[in-house]
Amino acid sequence: MQAQLNRILEEAKTQLQAAETLAQVDEIRVKVLGKKGQLTEILRGMGKLSPEERKVTGQMANTVRAEIEGLLEEKFEAVKKAAKEAQFAAEKIDVTEPGKETTVGVKHPVTITIEEISKVFMNMGFSIVEGPEVETVFNNFDGLNAGPNHPARDMTDTFYITENDILLRTQTSTVQVRTLQKQQPPIKVIAPGRTFRCDTPDATHSPMFHQIEGLVVDEGITMADLKGTLDSFAKQLFGPETKTKFRPHHFPFTEPSAEMDVSCFKCGGKGCRVCKGSGWIEILGCGMVHPNVLKVGNIDTEKYTGFAFGIGVERVAMLKYGVDDIRLFYENDMRFINQFK
């Protein structure tokens, strides 16, 4: 047994010298000192020895165990130290190297414009509501008093998903219908969002664009409220010296209807390239909500009246920032977008 003990010690030394990982060191520990280890098996067989042999073998076994345990502890610490040094070497940072530049994002000019317009109306007590971009024909046309023969219902103007019922909304006015059906007066909301029409892309047209719809319904609402609200909006957005002008127009969902012009904020109304020499710039359509539209929400047209307006976001952004091609908003060219930091 003494020869076996010496062999176990020498083998353990050799194996520990070759071990490189904690797992390998632990495997040697289990092999030699575990419940079924080599040294444990020898100790279990000592009962067959004579008292004199048992005493000598026991002392030698304890000495071997103590030496192997010491070697294991030293090897564990050495492997841990080596692993930590390797980790430090791999994670070493050269503080003299230049840092990596962090690119800071910038809001899109259309987003900036929507937020600016929304802020003005929210300060006047408007709430923001939203509606789906995929709409029903009823919400897009019928509920807005646009009859079956209205030219906008033609497939050359509107993106239809199904032939007679589902389409991509052509205007955010669809949110008017949804709001009137869900909410009773008083109503005071704006609805920003994307809209879609069958337009060939060019400098002033896009098949996708953004609108902000406004709707107010309450007792005693008149054209004076409409003009006062929009005049205040124009002055807050373009400056206190801005003047407004309303021209008669026709929209099926408002009566009377108008288009609103603002005095050119580039030349102050004197005439320039932006306003094409007229001194005025058209920015939105508006009018008093047609009784047929109010009836869609079962609103008493003898008691309540209202007004609505629709603002083309890209048009306002183009005028405000001097952008001469609407396609620039959708090309994702960071050289263009970064100008709005």
mmCIF file of C-alpha atoms in Angstrom:
data_model
loop_
_atom_site.group_PDB
_atom_site.id
_atom_site.type_symbol
_atom_site.label_atom_id
_atom_site.label_comp_id
_atom_site.label_asym_id
_atom_site.label_seq_id
_atom_site.Cartn_x
_atom_site.Cartn_y
_atom_site.Cartn_z
ATOM 1 C CA MET A 1 0.000 0.000 0.000
ATOM 2 C CA GLN A 2 2.882 2.350 0.679
ATOM 3 C CA ALA A 3 4.007 1.900 -2.920
ATOM 4 C CA GLN A 4 0.471 2.712 -4.074
ATOM 5 C CA LEU A 5 0.429 5.849 -1.949
ATOM 6 C CA ASN A 6 3.708 7.022 -3.471
ATOM 7 C CA ARG A 7 2.385 6.325 -6.963
ATOM 8 C CA ILE A 8 -0.853 8.257 -6.256
ATOM 9 C CA LEU A 9 1.181 11.245 -4.970
ATOM 10 C CA GLU A 10 3.493 11.316 -7.977
ATOM 11 C CA GLU A 11 0.596 10.972 -10.447
ATOM 12 C CA ALA A 12 -1.289 13.800 -8.704
ATOM 13 C CA LYS A 13 1.791 16.059 -8.932
ATOM 14 C CA THR A 14 2.213 15.333 -12.645
ATOM 15 C CA GLN A 15 -1.468 15.878 -13.451
ATOM 16 C CA LEU A 16 -1.664 19.114 -11.430
ATOM 17 C CA GLN A 17 1.361 20.529 -13.265
ATOM 18 C CA ALA A 18 -0.426 19.933 -16.585
ATOM 19 C CA ALA A 19 -3.830 21.287 -15.455
ATOM 20 C CA GLU A 20 -4.763 24.677 -16.927
ATOM 21 C CA THR A 21 -8.357 25.233 -15.832
ATOM 22 C CA LEU A 22 -10.308 25.117 -12.579
ATOM 23 C CA ALA A 23 -12.404 22.287 -14.002
ATOM 24 C CA GLN A 24 -9.299 20.173 -14.643
ATOM 25 C CA VAL A 25 -7.962 20.814 -11.127
ATOM 26 C CA ASP A 26 -11.282 19.876 -9.580
ATOM 27 C CA GLU A 27 -11.405 16.711 -11.686
ATOM 28 C CA ILE A 28 -8.028 15.652 -10.186
ATOM 29 C CA ARG A 29 -9.326 16.404 -6.661
ATOM 30 C CA VAL A 30 -12.354 14.161 -7.168
ATOM 31 C CA LYS A 31 -10.203 11.407 -8.742
ATOM 32 C CA VAL A 32 -7.801 11.294 -5.764
ATOM 33 C CA LEU A 33 -9.735 12.531 -2.707
ATOM 34 C CA GLY A 34 -13.379 11.978 -3.663
ATOM 35 C CA LYS A 35 -15.725 9.428 -2.093
ATOM 36 C CA LYS A 36 -14.631 6.923 -4.718
ATOM 37 C CA GLY A 37 -11.139 8.372 -5.103
ATOM 38 C CA GLN A 38 -7.854 6.479 -5.147
ATOM 39 C CA LEU A 39 -6.773 7.539 -1.654
ATOM 40 C CA THR A 40 -10.200 6.810 -0.197
ATOM 41 C CA GLU A 41 -10.109 3.269 -1.582
ATOM 42 C CA ILE A 42 -6.728 2.610 0.117
ATOM 43 C CA LEU A 43 -8.005 3.897 3.467
ATOM 44 C CA ARG A 44 -11.022 1.600 3.233
ATOM 45 C CA GLY A 45 -8.729 -1.416 2.728
ATOM 46 C CA MET A 46 -6.604 -0.744 5.805
ATOM 47 C CA GLY A 47 -8.818 -3.015 7.911
ATOM 48 C CA LYS A 48 -7.127 -6.052 6.364
ATOM 49 C CA LEU A 49 -3.682 -4.950 7.607
ATOM 50 C CA SER A 50 -1.981 -5.882 10.840
ATOM 51 C CA PRO A 51 -1.910 -3.278 13.621
ATOM 52 C CA GLU A 52 1.717 -2.368 12.904
ATOM 53 C CA GLU A 53 1.157 -2.038 9.137
ATOM 54 C CA ARG A 54 -2.074 -0.128 9.711
ATOM 55 C CA LYS A 55 -0.248 2.427 11.881
ATOM 56 C CA VAL A 56 2.539 3.036 9.375
ATOM 57 C CA THR A 57 0.192 3.062 6.375
ATOM 58 C CA GLY A 58 -2.255 5.382 8.138
ATOM 59 C CA GLN A 59 0.455 7.912 8.940
ATOM 60 C CA MET A 60 1.736 7.802 5.378
ATOM 61 C CA ALA A 61 -1.807 8.132 3.943
ATOM 62 C CA ASN A 62 -2.450 11.226 6.084
ATOM 63 C CA THR A 63 0.866 12.712 4.950
ATOM 64 C CA VAL A 64 0.015 12.050 1.290
ATOM 65 C CA ARG A 65 -3.488 13.494 1.723
ATOM 66 C CA ALA A 66 -2.113 16.646 3.351
ATOM 67 C CA GLU A 67 0.471 17.107 0.604
ATOM 68 C CA ILE A 68 -2.071 16.571 -2.176
ATOM 69 C CA GLU A 69 -4.520 18.998 -0.523
ATOM 70 C CA GLY A 70 -1.752 21.592 -0.317
ATOM 71 C CA LEU A 71 -0.858 21.059 -3.976
ATOM 72 C CA LEU A 72 -4.536 21.361 -4.965
ATOM 73 C CA GLU A 73 -4.931 24.632 -3.056
ATOM 74 C CA GLU A 74 -1.796 26.085 -4.640
ATOM 75 C CA LYS A 75 -2.948 25.012 -8.105
ATOM 76 C CA PHE A 76 -6.454 26.428 -7.588
ATOM 77 C CA GLU A 77 -4.973 29.819 -6.645
ATOM 78 C CA ALA A 78 -2.494 29.729 -9.536
ATOM 79 C CA VAL A 79 -5.208 28.917 -12.101
ATOM 80 C CA LYS A 80 -7.504 31.636 -10.697
ATOM 81 C CA LYS A 81 -4.691 34.187 -10.880
ATOM 82 C CA ALA A 82 -3.839 33.204 -14.446
ATOM 83 C CA ALA A 83 -7.483 33.419 -15.501
ATOM 84 C CA LYS A 84 -7.839 36.883 -13.952
ATOM 85 C CA GLU A 85 -4.656 38.130 -15.642
ATOM 86 C CA ALA A 86 -5.894 36.791 -18.978
ATOM 87 C CA GLN A 87 -9.213 38.577 -18.471
ATOM 88 C CA PHE A 88 -7.469 41.837 -17.626
ATOM 89 C CA ALA A 89 -5.295 41.508 -20.727
ATOM 90 C CA ALA A 90 -8.337 40.865 -22.920
ATOM 91 C CA GLU A 91 -10.268 43.794 -21.421
ATOM 92 C CA LYS A 92 -7.381 46.213 -21.385
ATOM 93 C CA ILE A 93 -8.356 49.700 -22.496
ATOM 94 C CA ASP A 94 -5.914 52.072 -24.073
ATOM 95 C CA VAL A 95 -6.994 55.414 -22.582
ATOM 96 C CA THR A 96 -4.768 57.261 -25.053
ATOM 97 C CA GLU A 97 -6.894 56.146 -28.021
ATOM 98 C CA PRO A 98 -9.425 58.688 -29.314
ATOM 99 C CA GLY A 99 -12.996 57.994 -28.195
ATOM 100 C CA LYS A 100 -15.694 56.769 -30.504
ATOM 101 C CA GLU A 101 -17.974 59.528 -31.745
ATOM 102 C CA THR A 102 -21.571 59.123 -30.598
ATOM 103 C CA THR A 103 -24.061 60.220 -33.222
ATOM 104 C CA VAL A 104 -26.953 62.142 -31.700
ATOM 105 C CA GLY A 105 -30.249 61.809 -33.545
ATOM 106 C CA VAL A 106 -32.393 64.681 -34.720
ATOM 107 C CA LYS A 107 -36.134 65.019 -35.106
ATOM 108 C CA HIS A 108 -37.552 64.923 -38.617
ATOM 109 C CA PRO A 109 -38.794 68.324 -39.861
ATOM 110 C CA VAL A 110 -42.305 66.901 -40.317
ATOM 111 C CA THR A 111 -42.276 65.701 -36.696
ATOM 112 C CA ILE A 112 -41.020 69.104 -35.552
ATOM 113 C CA THR A 113 -43.814 70.839 -37.450
ATOM 114 C CA ILE A 114 -46.512 68.491 -36.075
ATOM 115 C CA GLU A 115 -45.277 69.092 -32.532
ATOM 116 C CA GLU A 116 -45.179 72.873 -33.002
ATOM 117 C CA ILE A 117 -48.702 73.000 -34.449
ATOM 118 C CA SER A 118 -50.042 70.590 -31.811
ATOM 119 C CA LYS A 119 -48.495 72.642 -29.019
ATOM 120 C CA VAL A 120 -50.256 75.787 -30.221
ATOM 121 C CA PHE A 121 -53.675 74.117 -30.254
ATOM 122 C CA MET A 122 -53.096 72.269 -26.965
ATOM 123 C CA ASN A 123 -52.404 75.652 -25.362
ATOM 124 C CA MET A 124 -55.853 76.680 -26.612
ATOM 125 C CA GLY A 125 -57.482 73.700 -24.885
ATOM 126 C CA PHE A 126 -57.555 71.157 -27.724
ATOM 127 C CA SER A 127 -57.017 67.443 -27.056
ATOM 128 C CA ILE A 128 -55.185 65.109 -29.424
ATOM 129 C CA VAL A 129 -57.060 62.127 -30.889
ATOM 130 C CA GLU A 130 -55.978 59.549 -33.446
ATOM 131 C CA GLY A 131 -57.574 57.199 -35.936
ATOM 132 C CA PRO A 132 -56.487 54.293 -38.147
ATOM 133 C CA GLU A 133 -54.825 54.844 -41.514
ATOM 134 C CA VAL A 134 -56.781 51.948 -43.028
ATOM 135 C CA GLU A 135 -60.368 53.198 -43.078
ATOM 136 C CA THR A 136 -63.855 52.408 -44.256
ATOM 137 C CA VAL A 137 -65.395 54.127 -47.253
ATOM 138 C CA PHE A 138 -68.144 55.369 -44.943
ATOM 139 C CA ASN A 139 -65.764 57.180 -42.587
ATOM 140 C CA ASN A 140 -63.699 58.576 -45.464
ATOM 141 C CA PHE A 141 -66.563 59.709 -47.726
ATOM 142 C CA ASP A 142 -70.181 58.955 -46.806
ATOM 143 C CA GLY A 143 -69.942 60.126 -43.205
ATOM 144 C CA LEU A 144 -68.292 63.329 -44.447
ATOM 145 C CA ASN A 145 -71.163 64.153 -46.816
ATOM 146 C CA ALA A 146 -69.200 63.150 -49.935
ATOM 147 C CA GLY A 147 -71.760 61.369 -52.128
ATOM 148 C CA PRO A 148 -71.245 58.393 -54.445
ATOM 149 C CA ASN A 149 -70.439 60.681 -57.383
ATOM 150 C CA HIS A 150 -67.776 62.728 -55.626
ATOM 151 C CA PRO A 151 -64.641 62.765 -57.847
ATOM 152 C CA ALA A 152 -62.303 61.957 -54.929
ATOM 153 C CA ARG A 153 -63.927 58.512 -54.682
ATOM 154 C CA ASP A 154 -62.522 57.528 -58.052
ATOM 155 C CA MET A 155 -59.822 54.846 -58.046
ATOM 156 C CA THR A 156 -57.454 57.271 -59.749
ATOM 157 C CA ASP A 157 -57.516 59.433 -56.597
ATOM 158 C CA THR A 158 -57.833 56.904 -53.767
ATOM 159 C CA PHE A 159 -55.965 53.750 -52.732
ATOM 160 C CA TYR A 160 -58.618 51.056 -52.300
ATOM 161 C CA ILE A 161 -57.770 47.884 -50.376
ATOM 162 C CA THR A 162 -61.102 46.246 -51.161
ATOM 163 C CA GLU A 163 -63.233 47.387 -54.068
ATOM 164 C CA ASN A 164 -66.121 48.976 -52.192
ATOM 165 C CA ASP A 165 -65.392 49.128 -48.481
ATOM 166 C CA ILE A 166 -61.783 49.472 -47.269
ATOM 167 C CA LEU A 167 -59.197 52.090 -48.293
ATOM 168 C CA LEU A 168 -56.199 54.098 -47.146
ATOM 169 C CA ARG A 169 -57.621 57.304 -45.723
ATOM 170 C CA THR A 170 -57.267 60.317 -48.007
ATOM 171 C CA GLN A 171 -57.671 62.804 -45.154
ATOM 172 C CA THR A 172 -57.574 62.949 -41.370
ATOM 173 C CA SER A 173 -61.187 64.170 -41.509
ATOM 174 C CA THR A 174 -62.096 60.518 -40.953
ATOM 175 C CA VAL A 175 -61.252 61.135 -37.284
ATOM 176 C CA GLN A 176 -64.104 63.683 -37.255
ATOM 177 C CA VAL A 177 -66.596 60.905 -37.922
ATOM 178 C CA ARG A 178 -65.076 58.594 -35.315
ATOM 179 C CA THR A 179 -64.991 61.363 -32.698
ATOM 180 C CA LEU A 180 -68.584 62.427 -33.357
ATOM 181 C CA GLN A 181 -69.732 58.813 -32.982
ATOM 182 C CA LYS A 182 -67.881 58.278 -29.699
ATOM 183 C CA GLN A 183 -68.125 61.637 -27.963
ATOM 184 C CA GLN A 184 -70.914 64.096 -27.258
ATOM 185 C CA PRO A 185 -70.348 67.880 -27.239
ATOM 186 C CA PRO A 186 -68.472 69.813 -26.110
ATOM 187 C CA ILE A 187 -65.782 68.545 -28.509
ATOM 188 C CA LYS A 188 -62.454 70.269 -29.042
ATOM 189 C CA VAL A 189 -59.845 68.037 -30.689
ATOM 190 C CA ILE A 190 -57.046 67.916 -33.239
ATOM 191 C CA ALA A 191 -56.027 64.757 -35.124
ATOM 192 C CA PRO A 192 -52.525 64.605 -36.643
ATOM 193 C CA GLY A 193 -51.647 61.693 -38.912
ATOM 194 C CA ARG A 194 -50.630 60.302 -42.296
ATOM 195 C CA THR A 195 -52.884 60.299 -45.319
ATOM 196 C CA PHE A 196 -52.633 58.752 -48.770
ATOM 197 C CA ARG A 197 -53.717 59.739 -52.284
ATOM 198 C CA CYS A 198 -52.935 58.513 -55.811
ATOM 199 C CA ASP A 199 -50.555 61.327 -56.679
ATOM 200 C CA THR A 200 -47.500 61.031 -58.902
ATOM 201 C CA PRO A 201 -44.491 62.175 -56.840
ATOM 202 C CA ASP A 202 -43.041 65.516 -57.878
ATOM 203 C CA ALA A 203 -41.722 68.623 -56.149
ATOM 204 C CA THR A 204 -45.125 69.488 -54.634
ATOM 205 C CA HIS A 205 -47.010 66.161 -54.588
ATOM 206 C CA SER A 206 -46.573 62.871 -52.760
ATOM 207 C CA PRO A 207 -48.770 59.761 -52.467
ATOM 208 C CA MET A 208 -48.213 59.969 -48.694
ATOM 209 C CA PHE A 209 -48.346 63.142 -46.628
ATOM 210 C CA HIS A 210 -49.444 64.405 -43.210
ATOM 211 C CA GLN A 211 -52.429 66.432 -42.080
ATOM 212 C CA ILE A 212 -53.698 67.872 -38.825
ATOM 213 C CA GLU A 213 -57.471 67.903 -38.576
ATOM 214 C CA GLY A 214 -59.256 70.151 -36.091
ATOM 215 C CA LEU A 215 -62.835 69.856 -34.819
ATOM 216 C CA VAL A 216 -64.834 71.974 -32.384
ATOM 217 C CA VAL A 217 -68.515 71.296 -31.587
ATOM 218 C CA ASP A 218 -70.510 73.086 -28.894
ATOM 219 C CA GLU A 219 -73.468 75.381 -28.366
ATOM 220 C CA GLY A 220 -73.230 78.762 -30.048
ATOM 221 C CA ILE A 221 -70.147 78.072 -32.193
ATOM 222 C CA THR A 222 -69.994 80.527 -35.110
ATOM 223 C CA MET A 223 -67.714 81.486 -37.988
ATOM 224 C CA ALA A 224 -66.281 84.164 -35.704
ATOM 225 C CA ASP A 225 -64.963 81.435 -33.379
ATOM 226 C CA LEU A 226 -63.369 79.690 -36.368
ATOM 227 C CA LYS A 227 -61.677 82.848 -37.612
ATOM 228 C CA GLY A 228 -60.523 83.883 -34.146
ATOM 229 C CA THR A 229 -59.051 80.455 -33.380
ATOM 230 C CA LEU A 230 -57.179 80.173 -36.663
ATOM 231 C CA ASP A 231 -55.982 83.783 -36.559
ATOM 232 C CA SER A 232 -54.534 83.157 -33.087
ATOM 233 C CA PHE A 233 -52.941 79.936 -34.332
ATOM 234 C CA ALA A 234 -51.265 81.708 -37.272
ATOM 235 C CA LYS A 235 -49.856 84.456 -35.053
ATOM 236 C CA GLN A 236 -48.435 81.929 -32.561
ATOM 237 C CA LEU A 237 -46.876 79.792 -35.293
ATOM 238 C CA PHE A 238 -45.573 82.416 -37.710
ATOM 239 C CA GLY A 239 -45.242 85.518 -35.513
ATOM 240 C CA PRO A 240 -47.449 88.212 -33.959
ATOM 241 C CA GLU A 241 -47.356 90.416 -37.091
ATOM 242 C CA THR A 242 -48.985 87.675 -39.218
ATOM 243 C CA LYS A 243 -52.257 88.585 -40.897
ATOM 244 C CA THR A 244 -54.920 86.136 -42.066
ATOM 245 C CA LYS A 245 -57.358 86.165 -44.983
ATOM 246 C CA PHE A 246 -60.308 83.828 -45.608
ATOM 247 C CA ARG A 247 -61.474 83.045 -49.146
ATOM 248 C CA PRO A 248 -64.760 81.246 -49.997
ATOM 249 C CA HIS A 249 -64.301 77.635 -51.078
ATOM 250 C CA HIS A 250 -66.225 74.343 -51.188
ATOM 251 C CA PHE A 251 -65.757 71.230 -49.058
ATOM 252 C CA PRO A 252 -68.576 68.674 -48.810
ATOM 253 C CA PHE A 253 -68.211 68.342 -45.038
ATOM 254 C CA THR A 254 -68.347 72.064 -44.180
ATOM 255 C CA GLU A 255 -70.829 74.827 -45.043
ATOM 256 C CA PRO A 256 -69.847 77.617 -45.402
ATOM 257 C CA SER A 257 -66.285 76.656 -46.339
ATOM 258 C CA ALA A 258 -63.126 78.703 -46.745
ATOM 259 C CA GLU A 259 -59.412 78.550 -47.401
ATOM 260 C CA MET A 260 -57.184 80.558 -45.115
ATOM 261 C CA ASP A 261 -54.147 82.518 -46.274
ATOM 262 C CA VAL A 262 -51.486 84.045 -44.063
ATOM 263 C CA SER A 263 -49.358 87.042 -44.892
ATOM 264 C CA CYS A 264 -46.003 85.859 -46.214
ATOM 265 C CA PHE A 265 -43.616 85.377 -43.291
ATOM 266 C CA LYS A 266 -40.615 85.748 -45.605
ATOM 267 C CA CYS A 267 -41.387 89.174 -47.021
ATOM 268 C CA GLY A 268 -44.033 90.443 -44.595
ATOM 269 C CA GLY A 269 -46.640 90.684 -47.357
ATOM 270 C CA LYS A 270 -44.562 92.753 -49.769
ATOM 271 C CA GLY A 271 -44.252 90.004 -52.363
ATOM 272 C CA CYS A 272 -41.412 87.539 -52.931
ATOM 273 C CA ARG A 273 -40.531 84.200 -54.520
ATOM 274 C CA VAL A 274 -42.074 82.215 -51.646
ATOM 275 C CA CYS A 275 -45.500 83.855 -51.961
ATOM 276 C CA LYS A 276 -45.146 84.218 -55.756
ATOM 277 C CA GLY A 277 -45.427 87.984 -55.468
ATOM 278 C CA SER A 278 -48.909 87.979 -53.918
ATOM 279 C CA GLY A 279 -47.903 88.622 -50.318
ATOM 280 C CA TRP A 280 -50.166 85.752 -49.161
ATOM 281 C CA ILE A 281 -49.671 82.013 -48.627
ATOM 282 C CA GLU A 282 -52.480 79.448 -48.446
ATOM 283 C CA ILE A 283 -51.986 77.061 -45.493
ATOM 284 C CA LEU A 284 -55.320 75.360 -44.696
ATOM 285 C CA GLY A 285 -58.971 74.700 -45.502
ATOM 286 C CA CYS A 286 -61.759 75.197 -42.991
ATOM 287 C CA GLY A 287 -65.452 75.838 -42.467
ATOM 288 C CA MET A 288 -68.518 75.266 -40.303
ATOM 289 C CA VAL A 289 -69.289 71.557 -39.883
ATOM 290 C CA HIS A 290 -72.096 70.508 -42.237
ATOM 291 C CA PRO A 291 -75.271 69.408 -40.391
ATOM 292 C CA ASN A 292 -75.185 66.083 -42.264
ATOM 293 C CA VAL A 293 -71.812 65.343 -40.676
ATOM 294 C CA LEU A 294 -73.095 66.165 -37.192
ATOM 295 C CA LYS A 295 -76.038 63.833 -37.729
ATOM 296 C CA VAL A 296 -73.613 60.930 -38.211
ATOM 297 C CA GLY A 297 -72.899 61.232 -34.474
ATOM 298 C CA ASN A 298 -76.606 61.754 -33.619
ATOM 299 C CA ILE A 299 -75.827 65.300 -32.526
ATOM 300 C CA ASP A 300 -78.752 67.733 -32.307
ATOM 301 C CA THR A 301 -78.074 70.217 -35.112
ATOM 302 C CA GLU A 302 -80.635 72.644 -33.673
ATOM 303 C CA LYS A 303 -78.638 72.884 -30.452
ATOM 304 C CA TYR A 304 -75.033 72.400 -31.535
ATOM 305 C CA THR A 305 -72.820 73.825 -34.256
ATOM 306 C CA GLY A 306 -69.143 73.426 -34.923
ATOM 307 C CA PHE A 307 -66.178 74.200 -37.113
ATOM 308 C CA ALA A 308 -63.405 72.108 -38.638
ATOM 309 C CA PHE A 309 -60.092 72.729 -40.365
ATOM 310 C CA GLY A 310 -57.362 70.722 -42.052
ATOM 311 C CA ILE A 311 -53.696 71.718 -42.198
ATOM 312 C CA GLY A 312 -51.156 70.216 -44.618
ATOM 313 C CA VAL A 313 -48.104 69.614 -42.438
ATOM 314 C CA GLU A 314 -45.576 69.265 -45.268
ATOM 315 C CA ARG A 315 -46.813 72.497 -46.828
ATOM 316 C CA VAL A 316 -46.269 74.400 -43.584
ATOM 317 C CA ALA A 317 -42.840 72.769 -43.129
ATOM 318 C CA MET A 318 -41.807 73.591 -46.701
ATOM 319 C CA LEU A 319 -42.802 77.215 -46.273
ATOM 320 C CA LYS A 320 -41.303 77.608 -42.813
ATOM 321 C CA TYR A 321 -37.945 75.979 -43.619
ATOM 322 C CA GLY A 322 -37.613 77.009 -47.257
ATOM 323 C CA VAL A 323 -37.786 73.456 -48.646
ATOM 324 C CA ASP A 324 -38.589 73.486 -52.368
ATOM 325 C CA ASP A 325 -39.151 69.740 -52.944
ATOM 326 C CA ILE A 326 -41.536 67.645 -50.818
ATOM 327 C CA ARG A 327 -39.678 64.453 -51.789
ATOM 328 C CA LEU A 328 -36.765 65.502 -49.566
ATOM 329 C CA PHE A 329 -38.902 64.709 -46.520
ATOM 330 C CA TYR A 330 -39.145 61.014 -47.457
ATOM 331 C CA GLU A 331 -35.721 60.128 -48.889
ATOM 332 C CA ASN A 332 -34.053 59.579 -45.472
ATOM 333 C CA ASP A 333 -30.976 61.532 -46.546
ATOM 334 C CA MET A 334 -29.228 62.402 -43.271
ATOM 335 C CA ARG A 335 -27.490 65.339 -44.917
ATOM 336 C CA PHE A 336 -30.929 66.900 -45.238
ATOM 337 C CA ILE A 337 -32.314 65.754 -41.878
ATOM 338 C CA ASN A 338 -29.264 66.898 -39.894
ATOM 339 C CA GLN A 339 -29.889 70.486 -40.943
ATOM 340 C CA PHE A 340 -32.762 70.589 -38.444
ATOM 341 C CA LYS A 341 -30.683 69.981 -35.305
#
